[in-house]
XYZ file of C-alpha atoms in Angstrom:
178
model
C 35.510 -0.195 24.258
C 37.753 2.581 22.881
C 39.396 0.169 20.438
C 35.983 -0.833 19.066
C 35.067 2.841 18.464
C 38.426 3.492 16.732
C 38.060 0.488 14.457
C 34.378 1.303 13.769
C 35.055 4.918 12.802
C 38.290 3.876 11.032
C 36.284 1.472 8.875
C 33.768 4.225 8.073
C 36.628 6.547 7.069
C 38.194 3.827 4.920
C 34.836 3.128 3.266
C 34.328 6.838 2.498
C 37.819 7.026 0.979
C 37.109 3.977 -1.210
C 33.761 5.473 -2.254
C 35.446 8.774 -3.181
C 38.061 6.978 -5.328
C 35.287 5.047 -7.136
C 33.226 8.203 -7.719
C 36.292 10.043 -9.051
C 36.991 7.203 -11.499
C 33.360 7.208 -12.626
C 33.283 10.980 -13.175
C 36.555 10.958 -15.127
C 35.237 8.148 -17.356
C 31.878 9.885 -17.803
C 33.428 13.093 -19.123
C 36.068 11.427 -21.339
C 35.167 11.855 -25.047
C 33.992 8.654 -26.713
C 32.868 7.544 -30.123
C 29.859 5.277 -30.256
C 28.559 3.598 -33.370
C 24.783 3.150 -33.441
C 24.736 0.098 -35.689
C 22.559 -0.716 -37.681
C 20.766 2.642 -37.600
C 23.769 4.506 -39.001
C 25.111 1.797 -41.278
C 24.619 3.851 -44.464
C 25.457 7.296 -43.060
C 28.087 7.611 -40.360
C 29.388 4.086 -39.697
C 33.184 3.977 -39.568
C 35.079 0.734 -40.155
C 38.845 0.780 -39.923
C 40.463 0.191 -43.311
C 42.704 -2.478 -41.757
C 39.822 -4.459 -40.232
C 39.966 -8.076 -41.428
C 36.510 -8.930 -42.686
C 36.874 -11.391 -45.543
C 39.462 -12.669 -47.979
C 39.327 -11.632 -51.654
C 41.533 -11.966 -54.713
C 43.577 -8.978 -55.802
C 42.580 -8.251 -59.393
C 43.971 -5.997 -62.105
C 42.032 -3.566 -64.308
C 40.898 -6.439 -66.570
C 39.620 -8.361 -63.526
C 42.330 -11.024 -63.867
C 43.647 -12.456 -60.633
C 47.310 -12.926 -59.741
C 46.982 -16.350 -58.097
C 49.169 -19.023 -59.728
C 47.980 -21.907 -57.541
C 51.240 -22.372 -55.634
C 49.291 -23.507 -52.501
C 51.503 -21.554 -50.076
C 48.441 -19.899 -48.555
C 46.725 -23.261 -48.160
C 49.750 -24.650 -46.329
C 50.018 -21.556 -44.100
C 46.368 -21.685 -43.015
C 46.263 -23.144 -39.471
C 42.708 -24.503 -39.680
C 42.359 -25.466 -43.358
C 40.021 -22.655 -44.398
C 41.581 -22.616 -47.865
C 41.394 -25.484 -50.354
C 43.115 -25.068 -53.726
C 42.569 -27.324 -56.713
C 45.033 -27.056 -59.605
C 45.821 -28.970 -62.763
C 48.816 -29.111 -65.055
C 48.115 -27.665 -68.508
C 50.460 -27.673 -71.470
C 51.150 -24.271 -73.009
C 50.518 -24.625 -76.787
C 53.172 -22.030 -77.713
C 56.094 -23.353 -75.680
C 55.008 -26.933 -75.077
C 55.874 -26.599 -71.367
C 53.509 -27.719 -68.638
C 52.169 -25.031 -66.360
C 50.059 -25.177 -63.226
C 46.574 -23.708 -63.670
C 44.171 -22.781 -60.877
C 40.905 -24.709 -61.150
C 39.205 -23.789 -57.864
C 40.132 -21.580 -54.900
C 37.759 -22.416 -52.089
C 37.748 -20.210 -48.967
C 35.598 -21.111 -45.964
C 34.740 -17.853 -44.219
C 33.017 -19.746 -41.403
C 36.221 -21.569 -40.427
C 38.602 -18.648 -40.936
C 40.100 -17.099 -37.818
C 41.344 -14.012 -39.716
C 44.981 -14.474 -38.705
C 46.251 -13.215 -42.091
C 48.929 -15.919 -42.293
C 47.691 -16.775 -45.790
C 48.202 -13.190 -46.979
C 51.681 -13.095 -45.476
C 52.584 -16.413 -47.130
C 51.509 -15.322 -50.621
C 54.567 -14.288 -52.643
C 52.467 -12.857 -55.467
C 50.172 -10.461 -53.560
C 47.211 -12.398 -54.941
C 44.975 -12.271 -51.852
C 44.117 -9.680 -49.231
C 41.545 -9.028 -46.533
C 38.884 -6.377 -46.993
C 37.028 -4.654 -44.177
C 33.635 -5.971 -45.310
C 32.127 -7.304 -42.103
C 28.496 -8.013 -42.985
C 28.805 -11.722 -43.714
C 25.858 -13.147 -41.765
C 23.915 -15.900 -43.561
C 21.369 -18.502 -42.505
C 23.095 -21.390 -44.294
C 26.741 -22.252 -43.519
C 27.215 -23.478 -47.083
C 26.962 -19.857 -48.261
C 30.093 -19.049 -46.237
C 32.172 -21.229 -48.566
C 33.383 -18.810 -51.234
C 35.090 -19.584 -54.546
C 37.397 -16.602 -54.889
C 38.513 -17.376 -58.429
C 34.910 -17.293 -59.654
C 33.668 -14.186 -57.817
C 34.732 -10.638 -58.591
C 34.548 -8.601 -55.386
C 33.205 -5.123 -56.168
C 33.156 -3.731 -52.633
C 31.079 -4.166 -49.549
C 27.412 -3.756 -48.907
C 27.958 -0.284 -47.428
C 28.969 2.933 -49.183
C 32.714 3.747 -49.056
C 33.343 0.670 -46.912
C 36.720 -0.083 -48.460
C 37.897 3.451 -47.625
C 36.763 3.055 -44.018
C 33.223 4.390 -44.415
C 32.428 7.622 -42.647
C 35.331 9.586 -41.154
C 36.103 8.744 -37.539
C 35.484 11.662 -35.198
C 36.743 11.030 -31.691
C 34.575 12.658 -29.059
C 31.415 12.779 -31.175
C 28.605 10.303 -31.068
C 27.926 8.901 -34.534
C 24.173 8.746 -34.055
C 22.812 10.418 -37.185
C 20.461 8.223 -39.171
C 19.813 8.239 -42.905
């Protein structure tokens, strides 16, 4: 009978200790500063997106909006799931008479991309990079197939998105709207 009482009260003591450890963990987590994004309410005011977030692939362009891609197909070969399809043709330069590869179409399937950045690492010319534009939802999958040589990316759908949006403030709730 004594052993039953010891084990009964020992179990109660063990349960209380376990409960106290759980409550301590909960209280510590409750009072730890956090940053919460209230998307989409704050999408134009206080939304912060890391500048290194990989949202979509775009061509790097100069001040005249010319791209650097030479159609070498290294990015296409590096892509593990064939998200990139490059079509080139050989064109003769009228001045020198030498044949040169010319980019005809650079097709990027955003729906198949797994954002591994192997294509960017493979590019020797710095012709492509990922932006942090994350709002890419569409109703038709065909709209996710982008022709990067034909589009000129002017920035995301949100203000200052390329720069990371609103400044990140740890410990404050980003809940302001408009």
